[in-house]
Structures are given as C-alpha cells and as structure tokens.
Amino acid sequence: MSEIKDTITIPNIHLKSLPDDFLYHLGYSSSDNLTEIFGDVKFVVIGGSVNRMKSFAHYLSSVTGDEAIDLTKTDRYIIYRIGQTLSLSHGIGIPSMSILLHEVIKLLSYIKATDTVIIRMGTSGGIDVPPGSLVITDRSYNAYLEEKQELAVLGRRVIRPTKLDSELARQIRASNTDTEYEAILGGTMSTDDFYEGQARADGVLCEFSESEKFDFLRRLKELGIRNIEMECTFLAATASLCNLRCACVCVTLLDRLKGDQVLISPSEYKEFNERPQRLIARFICQKLELVGEKLHKVPEMLGETTETEKRKCADKDGSISRPSKRRREDVTS
C-alpha cells in the first residue's frame, strides 16, 4: 500500500479555466518547467527582510551542503532554492506577504508538491518575555484579540479562522538546543501597523493614555499572547484552507511591558536575528535526517571566508553571507 501524502488544495475553481497562470510578482508562469526549476519542495521559509532571507539561504547551504541557487526574477521578492527548501522574502505586513503567499502556494500546486511545510521567521515585540526569546506561535490572534483573519472582498467582510498545526509547533520547539535564551510556545497577535495597532505611544498619532496602553498589554499576557507582529493571521488562515502545515517563529526584540522602542545594539540585533535561523535550520536538518557532524555545526552562523569571497557575498547592509558549497546529491535521489 502506498504512503498517503498531504497534497495542496486550491479552493479557487477559476484557476482551472486559465490557459496559463502568470505569477506576476515572482516572474514565473505555470507554463514554465517549474518542476525542473524548483524540484521537490518540502520546506518554504519566508521572512520580511531581503537580507535576512538571503543570509538564511547561504547559512542553510553551509549546513546541508546544498547550493544556494538564486531564482529571483523580479525586484519584489527574492527566491533562493537550497535543496528541498525555498527561502523567500515577503516584505512588511499582511498586504505584502499575502501577495507572495498566493503566488507561492499556486507555484507549489503546479509542481505537485506534497508534505510541504511553510515557516515564517521574523522579529516581534515580546509580552513579558526577555528580549532575544523565540516565540513559536500556537494560537494566532488579530488586533481585536480574535482567532480570525478578516479581509474585505467585494465590499464585504470575509472572516476566516486562523488554524495552526500544534504538532508542528512542538516539533520546531523541540529542535532547540540553545540554552542561552528561551524558546516558548505562545499566542501571537498580528496587527495592521507597527505603531497604534501595537499599542505604541511613540508614533505621530496616539489617542490613548499610558495606563490604557499597559492595561491592554497586560490583557494580552492574560490571554497567553507572548508576542506581536504583522503577518501570522493571514499565513495561518490561508495555509490551513490550502491544506498546508504552517508555523511562525519570531524572535522578540524587546519586552513591550517595559517600553515601545527597540533599543538593542547592532550586535545584539544581529545575534537575535540569527536565532530563528538556527532553530529552523535544525528542524529542517532533523526532518531530512542530516544529523551528526553537520547538525552540530548549525550554531556557527558564518564561517571564515577569504577577502574575495567576503566582497562577493556582502549584502547591501554590509553583512557577510557564507558562500555556498558545491551541491550534493538531492535527498530525493
């Protein structure tokens, strides 16, 4: 008896009538040889920052031995393939991420991907957790503190439940071996903006008092919400409707019960940003059964490089990405 695999479900029946589906923001078409280009994708890792996802691609390459292949075709989002993993940027907030998610899920369906997992990594504001902690989302709340995603469609409110795979979240958390910071399961609130929607009093507009702000933040804590970001609800609602397992792993840059502004040093910011990358890389390695020596190298974000390699691999912000190794055989072969 053959093994039953999870296949992607596309609820939109209108796609069947398209002779060719052009994924405008990715630069690919359903008539392209997508299977040859993208291969057998098992992990899709997305994050807001271009440099973060480029860094993750090269980092994962250094761990697995798979070449980090740049498949970017537009100036909207970057796409890297590292073996059976895709690393993509999605910009800031649900509007930008939703565009990427629609087109990536369609792409996955066109290559007939099975048992694929989507993981978002990012930064967030913590709720009563130390800066630098990792929060793996187990419940996804909107800004009204409901486990729902709301979208305006044809002038009407469309409300969809935000469903996350609790077993996947536990598996990712269990992959953590770092002891210098916490990796916790907790609720995540997603908002439509960085300032007022997140109860910040340091934007150009603020019509609430400090006491009202802290009353609200303490309410989040009581609900089990441990961080605030701007994307998780759409990811949870959309992935579940398409029969895709998904997770959200964010590092906290500050404890919002102690302030509004991110005041950590550049070196702390760099280290904090690397933590979700290390955890997700460990999880992927364990799933691909790349254990032993390779897995123990995961905490080393960047190895030594020559001056020439540093110049070639320097990101726009000056950070260095380790050059990719020669590609080893695909794990599917």
Short mmCIF file of C-alpha atoms in Angstrom, two decimals, residues 127-244:
data_model
loop_
_atom_site.label_atom_id
_atom_site.label_comp_id
_atom_site.label_asym_id
_atom_site.label_seq_id
_atom_site.Cartn_x
_atom_site.Cartn_y
_atom_site.Cartn_z
CA ILE A 127 4.92 40.31 26.02
CA ASP A 128 6.55 39.57 29.38
CA VAL A 129 9.38 37.59 27.79
CA PRO A 130 13.06 38.64 27.73
CA PRO A 131 14.43 40.24 24.55
CA GLY A 132 16.04 37.62 22.35
CA SER A 133 13.47 34.93 23.20
CA LEU A 134 11.94 32.81 20.43
CA VAL A 135 8.16 32.54 20.29
CA ILE A 136 6.73 29.65 18.28
CA THR A 137 3.09 30.54 17.71
CA ASP A 138 0.45 28.11 18.95
CA ARG A 139 -2.55 30.48 18.60
CA SER A 140 -2.93 33.35 16.16
CA TYR A 141 -4.95 36.43 17.13
CA ASN A 142 -5.95 39.51 15.17
CA ALA A 143 -5.86 43.04 16.60
CA TYR A 144 -9.36 42.53 18.03
CA LEU A 145 -7.99 39.58 20.03
CA GLU A 146 -9.95 37.06 17.96
CA GLU A 147 -8.54 33.90 16.38
CA LYS A 148 -9.69 35.11 12.97
CA GLN A 149 -8.38 36.74 9.80
CA GLU A 150 -10.60 39.47 8.36
CA LEU A 151 -10.44 40.61 4.73
CA ALA A 152 -12.60 42.97 2.68
CA VAL A 153 -13.78 41.20 -0.50
CA LEU A 154 -16.30 42.83 -2.89
CA GLY A 155 -17.15 45.34 -0.18
CA ARG A 156 -17.94 42.59 2.33
CA ARG A 157 -16.09 41.34 5.40
CA VAL A 158 -14.77 37.81 4.89
CA ILE A 159 -13.74 36.16 8.15
CA ARG A 160 -11.62 33.01 8.22
CA PRO A 161 -10.34 31.04 11.21
CA THR A 162 -6.64 31.09 11.97
CA LYS A 163 -5.58 27.47 12.32
CA LEU A 164 -2.05 26.42 13.16
CA ASP A 165 -0.52 22.95 13.36
CA SER A 166 0.18 22.47 17.07
CA GLU A 167 2.26 19.34 16.48
CA LEU A 168 4.49 21.19 14.02
CA ALA A 169 4.99 23.99 16.54
CA ARG A 170 6.00 21.46 19.21
CA GLN A 171 8.41 19.75 16.83
CA ILE A 172 10.11 23.04 15.98
CA ARG A 173 10.41 23.96 19.63
CA ALA A 174 11.87 20.53 20.42
CA SER A 175 14.62 21.21 17.86
CA ASN A 176 16.04 23.99 20.03
CA THR A 177 19.29 23.11 21.79
CA ASP A 178 20.47 26.61 22.67
CA THR A 179 20.39 27.27 26.39
CA GLU A 180 21.21 31.00 26.47
CA TYR A 181 17.66 32.01 25.53
CA GLU A 182 14.10 30.74 25.78
CA ALA A 183 12.10 29.09 23.00
CA ILE A 184 8.46 29.08 24.05
CA LEU A 185 5.06 28.21 22.65
CA GLY A 186 2.63 31.08 22.89
CA GLY A 187 -0.06 33.19 21.28
CA THR A 188 0.78 35.82 18.67
CA MET A 189 -1.19 38.96 17.89
CA SER A 190 -0.98 40.26 14.31
CA THR A 191 -1.74 43.91 13.60
CA ASP A 192 -2.14 46.15 10.56
CA ASP A 193 0.50 48.64 11.63
CA PHE A 194 3.60 49.00 13.79
CA TYR A 195 2.51 51.91 15.98
CA GLU A 196 -1.06 52.49 17.20
CA GLY A 197 -2.22 48.97 16.36
CA GLN A 198 0.53 47.57 18.56
CA ALA A 199 -0.30 49.96 21.42
CA ARG A 200 2.79 52.08 20.85
CA ALA A 201 2.71 55.63 22.15
CA ASP A 202 5.69 56.86 20.09
CA GLY A 203 4.10 57.34 16.65
CA VAL A 204 2.79 60.61 15.21
CA LEU A 205 -0.73 59.64 16.33
CA CYS A 206 -1.75 58.37 19.76
CA GLU A 207 -5.20 58.83 21.29
CA PHE A 208 -4.81 56.61 24.37
CA SER A 209 -3.14 57.09 27.73
CA GLU A 210 -0.16 55.22 29.12
CA SER A 211 -2.44 53.47 31.63
CA GLU A 212 -4.78 52.34 28.83
CA LYS A 213 -1.79 51.04 26.89
CA PHE A 214 -0.49 48.95 29.75
CA ASP A 215 -3.98 47.68 30.60
CA PHE A 216 -4.21 46.38 27.04
CA LEU A 217 -0.75 44.81 27.08
CA ARG A 218 -1.50 43.08 30.39
CA ARG A 219 -4.71 41.76 28.81
CA LEU A 220 -2.61 40.20 26.06
CA LYS A 221 -0.49 38.50 28.68
CA GLU A 222 -3.57 37.10 30.40
CA LEU A 223 -4.72 35.61 27.08
CA GLY A 224 -1.40 33.81 26.68
CA ILE A 225 -0.20 36.14 23.92
CA ARG A 226 3.60 36.33 24.05
CA ASN A 227 4.45 38.49 21.04
CA ILE A 228 3.13 40.98 18.50
CA GLU A 229 3.92 41.04 14.77
CA MET A 230 2.13 41.82 11.49
CA GLU A 231 1.65 38.66 9.40
CA CYS A 232 0.72 35.47 11.26
CA THR A 233 -3.09 35.59 10.94
CA PHE A 234 -3.08 35.62 7.14
CA LEU A 235 -0.50 32.83 7.00
CA ALA A 236 -2.50 30.66 9.41
CA ALA A 237 -5.85 31.23 7.70
CA THR A 238 -4.61 30.80 4.13
CA ALA A 239 -2.32 27.82 4.67
CA SER A 240 -4.98 25.85 6.51
CA LEU A 241 -7.54 26.42 3.74
CA CYS A 242 -4.98 25.09 1.25
CA ASN A 243 -4.15 22.01 3.34
CA LEU A 244 -0.66 23.25 4.15
#
